[in-house]
mmCIF file of C-alpha atoms in Angstrom:
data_model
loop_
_atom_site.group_PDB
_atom_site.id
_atom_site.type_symbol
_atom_site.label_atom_id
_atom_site.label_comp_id
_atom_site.label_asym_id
_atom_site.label_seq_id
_atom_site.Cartn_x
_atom_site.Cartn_y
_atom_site.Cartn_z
ATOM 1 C CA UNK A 1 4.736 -16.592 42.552
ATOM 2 C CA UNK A 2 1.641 -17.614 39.959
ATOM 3 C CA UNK A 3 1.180 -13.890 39.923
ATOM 4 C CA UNK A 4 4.599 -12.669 39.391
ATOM 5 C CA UNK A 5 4.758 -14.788 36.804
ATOM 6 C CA UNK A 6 1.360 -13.975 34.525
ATOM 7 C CA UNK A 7 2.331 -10.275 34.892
ATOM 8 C CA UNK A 8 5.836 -10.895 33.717
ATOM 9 C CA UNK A 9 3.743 -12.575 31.061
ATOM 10 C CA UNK A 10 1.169 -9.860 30.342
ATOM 11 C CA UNK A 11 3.805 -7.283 30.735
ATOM 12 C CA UNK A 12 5.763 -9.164 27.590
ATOM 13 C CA UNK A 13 2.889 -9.520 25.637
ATOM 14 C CA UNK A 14 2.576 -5.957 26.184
ATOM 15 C CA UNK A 15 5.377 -5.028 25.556
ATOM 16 C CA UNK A 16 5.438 -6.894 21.974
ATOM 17 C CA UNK A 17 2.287 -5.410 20.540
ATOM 18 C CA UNK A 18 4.051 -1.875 21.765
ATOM 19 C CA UNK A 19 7.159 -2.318 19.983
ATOM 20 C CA UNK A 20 4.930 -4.027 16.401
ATOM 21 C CA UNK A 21 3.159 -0.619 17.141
ATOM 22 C CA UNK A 22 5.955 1.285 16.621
ATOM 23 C CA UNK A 23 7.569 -0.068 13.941
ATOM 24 C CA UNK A 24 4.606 -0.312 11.893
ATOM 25 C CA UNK A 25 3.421 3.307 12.740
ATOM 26 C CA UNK A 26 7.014 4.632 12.070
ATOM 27 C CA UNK A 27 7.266 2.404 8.553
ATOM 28 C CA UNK A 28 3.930 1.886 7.024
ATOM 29 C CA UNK A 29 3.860 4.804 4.245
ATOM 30 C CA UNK A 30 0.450 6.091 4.239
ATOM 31 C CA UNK A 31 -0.699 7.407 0.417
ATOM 32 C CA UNK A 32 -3.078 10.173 0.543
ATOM 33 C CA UNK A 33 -4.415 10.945 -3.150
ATOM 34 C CA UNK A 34 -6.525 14.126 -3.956
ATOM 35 C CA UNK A 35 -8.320 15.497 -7.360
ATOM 36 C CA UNK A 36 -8.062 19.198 -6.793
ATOM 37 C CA UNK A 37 -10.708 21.055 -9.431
ATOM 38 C CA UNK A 38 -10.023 24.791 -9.830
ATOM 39 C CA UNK A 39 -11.455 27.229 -12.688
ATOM 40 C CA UNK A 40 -7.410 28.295 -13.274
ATOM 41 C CA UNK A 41 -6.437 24.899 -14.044
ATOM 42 C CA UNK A 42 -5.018 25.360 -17.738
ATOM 43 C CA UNK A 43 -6.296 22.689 -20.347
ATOM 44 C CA UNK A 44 -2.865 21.126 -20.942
ATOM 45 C CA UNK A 45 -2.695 20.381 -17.114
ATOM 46 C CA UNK A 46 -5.827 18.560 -16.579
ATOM 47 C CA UNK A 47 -5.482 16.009 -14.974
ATOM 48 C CA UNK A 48 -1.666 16.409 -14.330
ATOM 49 C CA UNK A 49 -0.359 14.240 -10.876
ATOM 50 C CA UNK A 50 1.516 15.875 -8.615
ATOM 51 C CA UNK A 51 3.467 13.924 -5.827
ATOM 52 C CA UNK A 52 4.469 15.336 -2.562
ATOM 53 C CA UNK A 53 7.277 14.321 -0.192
ATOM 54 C CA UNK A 54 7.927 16.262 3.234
ATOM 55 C CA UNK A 55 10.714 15.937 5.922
ATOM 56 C CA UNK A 56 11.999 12.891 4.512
ATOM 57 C CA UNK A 57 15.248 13.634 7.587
ATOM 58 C CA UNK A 58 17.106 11.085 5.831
ATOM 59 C CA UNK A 59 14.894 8.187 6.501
ATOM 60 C CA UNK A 60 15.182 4.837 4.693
ATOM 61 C CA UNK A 61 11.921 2.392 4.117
ATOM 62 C CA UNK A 62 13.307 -0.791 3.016
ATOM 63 C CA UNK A 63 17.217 -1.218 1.510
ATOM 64 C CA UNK A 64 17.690 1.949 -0.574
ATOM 65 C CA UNK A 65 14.495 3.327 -0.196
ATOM 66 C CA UNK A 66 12.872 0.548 -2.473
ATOM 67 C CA UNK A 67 9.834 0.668 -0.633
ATOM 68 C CA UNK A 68 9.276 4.056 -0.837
ATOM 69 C CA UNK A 69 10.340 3.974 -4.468
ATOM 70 C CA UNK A 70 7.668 1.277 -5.244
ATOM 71 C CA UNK A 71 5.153 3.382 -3.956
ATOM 72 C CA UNK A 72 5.841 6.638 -5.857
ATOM 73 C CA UNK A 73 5.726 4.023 -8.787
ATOM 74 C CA UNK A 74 2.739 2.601 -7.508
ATOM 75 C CA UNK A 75 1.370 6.614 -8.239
ATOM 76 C CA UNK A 76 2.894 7.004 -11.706
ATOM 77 C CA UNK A 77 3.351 11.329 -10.956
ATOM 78 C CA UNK A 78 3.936 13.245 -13.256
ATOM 79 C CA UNK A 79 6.056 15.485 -11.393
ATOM 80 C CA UNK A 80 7.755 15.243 -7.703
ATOM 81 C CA UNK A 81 7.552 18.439 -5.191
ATOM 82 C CA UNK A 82 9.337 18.300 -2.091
ATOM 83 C CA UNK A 83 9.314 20.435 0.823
ATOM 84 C CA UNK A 84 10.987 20.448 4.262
ATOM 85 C CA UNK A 85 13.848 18.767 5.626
ATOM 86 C CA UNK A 86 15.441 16.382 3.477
ATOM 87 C CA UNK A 87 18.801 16.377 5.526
ATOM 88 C CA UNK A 88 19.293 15.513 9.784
ATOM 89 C CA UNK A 89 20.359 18.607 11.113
ATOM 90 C CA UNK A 90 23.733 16.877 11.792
ATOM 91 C CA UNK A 91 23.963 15.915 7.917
ATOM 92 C CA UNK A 92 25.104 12.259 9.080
ATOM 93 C CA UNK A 93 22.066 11.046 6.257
ATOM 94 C CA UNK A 94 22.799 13.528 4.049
ATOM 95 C CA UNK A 95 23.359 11.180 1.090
ATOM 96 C CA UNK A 96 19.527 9.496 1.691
ATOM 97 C CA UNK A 97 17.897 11.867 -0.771
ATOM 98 C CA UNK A 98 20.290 12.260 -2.778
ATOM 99 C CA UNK A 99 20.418 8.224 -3.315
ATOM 100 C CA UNK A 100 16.460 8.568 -3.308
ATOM 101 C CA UNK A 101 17.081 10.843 -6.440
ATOM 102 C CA UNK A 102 19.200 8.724 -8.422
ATOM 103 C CA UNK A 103 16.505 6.287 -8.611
ATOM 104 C CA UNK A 104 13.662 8.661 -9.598
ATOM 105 C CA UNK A 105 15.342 11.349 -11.442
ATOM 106 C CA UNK A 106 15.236 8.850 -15.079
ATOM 107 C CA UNK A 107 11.410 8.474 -14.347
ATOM 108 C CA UNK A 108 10.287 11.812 -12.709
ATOM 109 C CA UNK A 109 11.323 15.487 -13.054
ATOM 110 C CA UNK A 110 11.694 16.605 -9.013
ATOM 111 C CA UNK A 111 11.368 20.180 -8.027
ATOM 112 C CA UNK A 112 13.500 20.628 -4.363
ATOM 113 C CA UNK A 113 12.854 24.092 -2.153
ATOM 114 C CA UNK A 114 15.673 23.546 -0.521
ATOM 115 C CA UNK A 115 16.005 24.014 3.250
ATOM 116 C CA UNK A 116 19.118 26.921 4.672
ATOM 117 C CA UNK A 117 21.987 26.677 5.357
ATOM 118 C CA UNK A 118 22.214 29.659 7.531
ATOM 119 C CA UNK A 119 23.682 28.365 11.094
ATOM 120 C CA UNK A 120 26.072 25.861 8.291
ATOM 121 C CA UNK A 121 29.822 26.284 8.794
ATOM 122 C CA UNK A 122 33.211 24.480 7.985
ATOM 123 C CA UNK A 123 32.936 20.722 6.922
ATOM 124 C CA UNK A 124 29.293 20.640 7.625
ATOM 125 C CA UNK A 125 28.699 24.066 4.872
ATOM 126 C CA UNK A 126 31.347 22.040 2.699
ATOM 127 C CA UNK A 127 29.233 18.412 2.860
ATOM 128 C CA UNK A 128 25.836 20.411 2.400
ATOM 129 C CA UNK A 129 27.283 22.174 -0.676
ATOM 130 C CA UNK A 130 28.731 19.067 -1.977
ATOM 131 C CA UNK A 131 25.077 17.692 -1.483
ATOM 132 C CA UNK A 132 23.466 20.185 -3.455
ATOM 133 C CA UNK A 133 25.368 19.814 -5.922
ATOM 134 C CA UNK A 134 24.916 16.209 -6.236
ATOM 135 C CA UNK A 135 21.644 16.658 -6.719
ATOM 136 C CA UNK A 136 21.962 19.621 -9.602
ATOM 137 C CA UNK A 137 24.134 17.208 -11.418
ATOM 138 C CA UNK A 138 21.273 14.555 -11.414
ATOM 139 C CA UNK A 139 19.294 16.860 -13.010
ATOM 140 C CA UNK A 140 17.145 17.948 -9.930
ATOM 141 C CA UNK A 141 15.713 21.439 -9.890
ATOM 142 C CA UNK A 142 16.315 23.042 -6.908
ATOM 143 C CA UNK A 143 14.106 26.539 -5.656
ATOM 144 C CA UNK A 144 15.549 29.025 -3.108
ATOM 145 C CA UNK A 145 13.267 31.776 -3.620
ATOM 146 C CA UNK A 146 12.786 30.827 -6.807
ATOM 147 C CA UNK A 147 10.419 29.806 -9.547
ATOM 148 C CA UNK A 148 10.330 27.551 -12.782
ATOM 149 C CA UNK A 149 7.819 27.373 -15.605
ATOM 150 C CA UNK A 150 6.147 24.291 -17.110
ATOM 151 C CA UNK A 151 4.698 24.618 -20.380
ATOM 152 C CA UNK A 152 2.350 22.412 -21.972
ATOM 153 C CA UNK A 153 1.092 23.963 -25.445
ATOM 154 C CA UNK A 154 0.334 26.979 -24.756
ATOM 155 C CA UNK A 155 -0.561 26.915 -21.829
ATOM 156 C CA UNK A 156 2.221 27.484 -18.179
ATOM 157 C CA UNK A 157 2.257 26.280 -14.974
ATOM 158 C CA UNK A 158 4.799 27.950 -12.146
ATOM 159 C CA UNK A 159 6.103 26.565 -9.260
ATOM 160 C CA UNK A 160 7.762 28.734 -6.670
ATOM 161 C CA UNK A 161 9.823 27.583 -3.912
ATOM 162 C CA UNK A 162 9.921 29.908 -0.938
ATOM 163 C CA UNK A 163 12.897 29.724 1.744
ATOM 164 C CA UNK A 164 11.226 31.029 5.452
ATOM 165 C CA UNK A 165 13.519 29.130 7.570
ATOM 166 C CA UNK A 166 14.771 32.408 8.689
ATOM 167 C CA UNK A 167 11.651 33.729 9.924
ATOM 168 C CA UNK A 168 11.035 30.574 12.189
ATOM 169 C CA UNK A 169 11.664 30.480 15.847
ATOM 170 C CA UNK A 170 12.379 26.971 17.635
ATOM 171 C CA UNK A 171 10.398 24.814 19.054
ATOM 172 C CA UNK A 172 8.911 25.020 22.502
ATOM 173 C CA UNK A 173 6.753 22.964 24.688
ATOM 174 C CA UNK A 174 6.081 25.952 26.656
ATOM 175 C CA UNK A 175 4.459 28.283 23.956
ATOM 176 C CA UNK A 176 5.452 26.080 20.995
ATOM 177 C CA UNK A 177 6.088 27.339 17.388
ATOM 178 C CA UNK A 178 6.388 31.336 17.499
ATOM 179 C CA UNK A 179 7.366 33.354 14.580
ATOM 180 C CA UNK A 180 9.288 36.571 14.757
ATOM 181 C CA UNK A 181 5.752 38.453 12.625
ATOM 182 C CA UNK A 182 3.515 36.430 10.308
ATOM 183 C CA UNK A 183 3.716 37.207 6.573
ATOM 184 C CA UNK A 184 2.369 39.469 4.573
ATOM 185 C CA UNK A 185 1.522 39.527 0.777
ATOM 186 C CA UNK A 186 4.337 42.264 0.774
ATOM 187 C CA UNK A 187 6.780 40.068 2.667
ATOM 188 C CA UNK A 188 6.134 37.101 -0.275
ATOM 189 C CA UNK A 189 6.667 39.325 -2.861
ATOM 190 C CA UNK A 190 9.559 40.571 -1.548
ATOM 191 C CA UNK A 191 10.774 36.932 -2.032
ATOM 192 C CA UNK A 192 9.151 35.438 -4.442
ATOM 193 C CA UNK A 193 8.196 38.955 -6.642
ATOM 194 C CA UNK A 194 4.854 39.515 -7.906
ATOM 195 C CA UNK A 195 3.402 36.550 -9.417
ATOM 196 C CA UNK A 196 0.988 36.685 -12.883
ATOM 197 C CA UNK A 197 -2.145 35.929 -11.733
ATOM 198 C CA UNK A 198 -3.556 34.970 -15.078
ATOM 199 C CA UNK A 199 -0.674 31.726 -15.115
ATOM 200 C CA UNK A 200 -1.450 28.825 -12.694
ATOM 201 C CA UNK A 201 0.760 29.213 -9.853
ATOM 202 C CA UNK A 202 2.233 26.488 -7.330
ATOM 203 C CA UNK A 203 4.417 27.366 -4.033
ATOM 204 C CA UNK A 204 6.654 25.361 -1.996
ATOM 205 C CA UNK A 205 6.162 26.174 1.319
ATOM 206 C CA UNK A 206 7.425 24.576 4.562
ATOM 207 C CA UNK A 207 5.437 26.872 6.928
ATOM 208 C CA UNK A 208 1.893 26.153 7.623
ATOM 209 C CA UNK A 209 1.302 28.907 9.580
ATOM 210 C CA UNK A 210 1.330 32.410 6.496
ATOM 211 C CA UNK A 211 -1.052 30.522 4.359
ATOM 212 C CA UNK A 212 -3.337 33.503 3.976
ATOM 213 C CA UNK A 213 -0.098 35.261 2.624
ATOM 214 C CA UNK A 214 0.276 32.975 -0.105
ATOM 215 C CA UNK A 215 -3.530 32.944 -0.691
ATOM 216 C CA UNK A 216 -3.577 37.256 -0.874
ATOM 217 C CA UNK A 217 0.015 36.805 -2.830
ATOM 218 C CA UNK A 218 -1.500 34.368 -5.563
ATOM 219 C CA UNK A 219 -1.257 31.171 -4.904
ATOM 220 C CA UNK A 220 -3.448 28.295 -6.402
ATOM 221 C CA UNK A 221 -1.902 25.460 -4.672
ATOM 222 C CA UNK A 222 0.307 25.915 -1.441
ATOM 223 C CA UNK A 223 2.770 22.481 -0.657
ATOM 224 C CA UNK A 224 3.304 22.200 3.014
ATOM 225 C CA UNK A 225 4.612 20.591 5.494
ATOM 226 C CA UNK A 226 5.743 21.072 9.347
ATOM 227 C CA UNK A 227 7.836 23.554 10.633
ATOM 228 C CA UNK A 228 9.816 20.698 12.512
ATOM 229 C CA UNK A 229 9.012 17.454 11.970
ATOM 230 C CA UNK A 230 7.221 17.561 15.807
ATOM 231 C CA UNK A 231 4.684 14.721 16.294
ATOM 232 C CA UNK A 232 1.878 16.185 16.037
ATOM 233 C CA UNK A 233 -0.521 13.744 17.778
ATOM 234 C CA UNK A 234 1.268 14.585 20.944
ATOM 235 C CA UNK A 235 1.011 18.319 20.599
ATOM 236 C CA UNK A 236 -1.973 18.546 18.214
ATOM 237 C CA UNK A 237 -3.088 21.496 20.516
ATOM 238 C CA UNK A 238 -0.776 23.893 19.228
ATOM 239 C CA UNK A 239 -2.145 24.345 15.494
ATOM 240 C CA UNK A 240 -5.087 24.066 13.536
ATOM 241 C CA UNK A 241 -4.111 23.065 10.419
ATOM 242 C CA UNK A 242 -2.372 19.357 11.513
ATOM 243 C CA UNK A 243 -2.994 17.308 7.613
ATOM 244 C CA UNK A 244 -5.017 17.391 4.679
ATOM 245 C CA UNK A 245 -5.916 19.828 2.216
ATOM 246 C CA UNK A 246 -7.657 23.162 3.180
ATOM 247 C CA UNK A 247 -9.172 25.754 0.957
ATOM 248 C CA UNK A 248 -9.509 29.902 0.951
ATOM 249 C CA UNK A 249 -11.071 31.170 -1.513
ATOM 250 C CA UNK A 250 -9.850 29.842 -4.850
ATOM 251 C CA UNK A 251 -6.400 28.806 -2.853
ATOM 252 C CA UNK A 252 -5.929 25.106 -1.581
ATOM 253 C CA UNK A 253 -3.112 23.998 1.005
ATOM 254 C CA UNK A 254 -1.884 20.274 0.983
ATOM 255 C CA UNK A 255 -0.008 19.749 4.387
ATOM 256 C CA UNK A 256 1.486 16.931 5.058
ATOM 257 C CA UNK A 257 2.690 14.962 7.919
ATOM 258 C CA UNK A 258 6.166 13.976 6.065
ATOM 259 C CA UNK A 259 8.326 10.619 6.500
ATOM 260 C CA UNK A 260 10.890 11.605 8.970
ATOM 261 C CA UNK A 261 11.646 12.728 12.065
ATOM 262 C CA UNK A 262 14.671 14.226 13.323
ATOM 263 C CA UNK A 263 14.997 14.872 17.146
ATOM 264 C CA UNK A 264 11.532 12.961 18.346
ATOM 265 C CA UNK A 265 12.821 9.530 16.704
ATOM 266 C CA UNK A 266 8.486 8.139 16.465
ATOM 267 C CA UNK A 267 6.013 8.625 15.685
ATOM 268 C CA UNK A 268 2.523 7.859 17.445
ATOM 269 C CA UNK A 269 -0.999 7.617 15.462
ATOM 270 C CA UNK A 270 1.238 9.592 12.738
ATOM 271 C CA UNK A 271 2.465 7.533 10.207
ATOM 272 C CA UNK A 272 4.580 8.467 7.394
ATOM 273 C CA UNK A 273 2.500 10.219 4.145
ATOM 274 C CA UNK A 274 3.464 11.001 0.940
ATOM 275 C CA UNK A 275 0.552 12.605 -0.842
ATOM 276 C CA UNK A 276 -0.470 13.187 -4.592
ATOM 277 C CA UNK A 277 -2.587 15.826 -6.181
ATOM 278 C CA UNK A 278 -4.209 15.194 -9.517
ATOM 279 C CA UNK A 279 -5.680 18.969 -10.714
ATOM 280 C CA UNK A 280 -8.415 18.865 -12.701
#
């Protein structure tokens, strides 16, 4: 009976820590900060802080977001990038980011590459119009194959947003992310056109795997983030690049691990990151 007993006991205890795991590994925003120094980096834009959220899938830290909010504060960015999934794919969170917005729009100008709305029909293709409209009417610029210019002086900095959703295959356990043919500089021109390589040139890319297409196309800095937002601890196997920043030549990637998840509802050893660039 004594032994029934202390292994009800231990398996409680264990059971605690498990769960206080979890909920601080799914809830504990992790802040990754990088100085990026490139030759390209116009004058006007030294030292210029960029902030990066990814696959946000309409999670909530804290009552409205507030402690996500503090912690963009916390940053002081001059800009905010996203990439990814802001939405669930059933749109039941839809008005998350949107709320997220409304908070940081007065303080921050944020540049969206919005995810498709391909497979999108009826009510859904109705609520995710409404949605992006929402946003527009904050003031929130929003890329689909697209591009906007900051200018500073005289000098210009570009930041493309690049839809590939299309291009992506699901999810597999078997063989895991496949693509229908990996990118070439001609296939980013096609959507994106051809960019001036004398201008310093940002793109907003969920899809980790054509980097070198963006590198040969001419990016400086590539914003990433996962496919899907797949724990990647669990399958860390399937990819090389996983987090961080990685370089090619006079190219840099910043991948990051996002905030959400959609269809895997935890995340293990992976905690939520938002991530700001400072290029000097």
């Amino acid at each position: 009976m004594n032994e029934i007993s202390d292994l009800a006991k231990i398996t409680s205890i264990l059971g605690i820590a498990a769960t206080t795991y979890l909920v601080y590994e799914n809830n504990s925003i992790f802040i990754n900060e990088y100085e990026l120094f490139t030759r390209k980096t116009p004058n006007s834009f030294r030292g210029f802080k960029i902030l990066h959220l990814n696959n946000l899938y309409g999670k909530t830290f804290g009552s409205e977001n507030y402690r996500l909010i503090e912690k963009i504060n916390s940053l002081k960015p001059d800009i905010i990038v996203t990439t990814g999934n802001m939405l669930t794919s059933s749109l039941d969170k839809d008005f998350v980011f949107l709320e997220l917005c409304k908070n940081l729009r007065s303080f921050y100008p944020i540049y969206y590459s919005i995810e498709g709305c391909k497979n999108l029909s009826g009510k859904k293709y109705e609520k995710y119009r409404d949605y992006l409209k929402g946003l527009m009417d904050i003031g929130v610029i929003l890329l689909n194959n697209s591009k906007v210019s900051l200018i500073k002086k005289e000098d210009k900095l570009n930041i493309y947003g690049i839809y590939i959703e299309d291009e992506i295959k699901s999810f597999s356990l078997k063989e895991g992310f496949k693509k229908e043919k990996i990118f070439s500089k001609e296939d980013v021109v096609n959507k994106l056109g051809s960019p001036n390589r004398s201008e310093f040139n940002i793109v907003l890319a969920n899809d980790v795997i054509n980097f070198e297409a963006y590198v040969k196309w001419g990016s400086d800095i590539t914003f990433s983030g996962y496919t899907r937002a797949i724990n990647r601890y669990i399958f860390n196997n399937l990819m090389e690049r996983k987090k961080g920043i990685f370089i090619e030549k006079d190219s840099s990637m910043i991948l990051s691990r996002g905030l959400g998840n959609d269809f895997l509802k935890m995340r293990i050893m992976n905690r939520p990151e938002i991530t700001l660039i400072t290029i000097r």
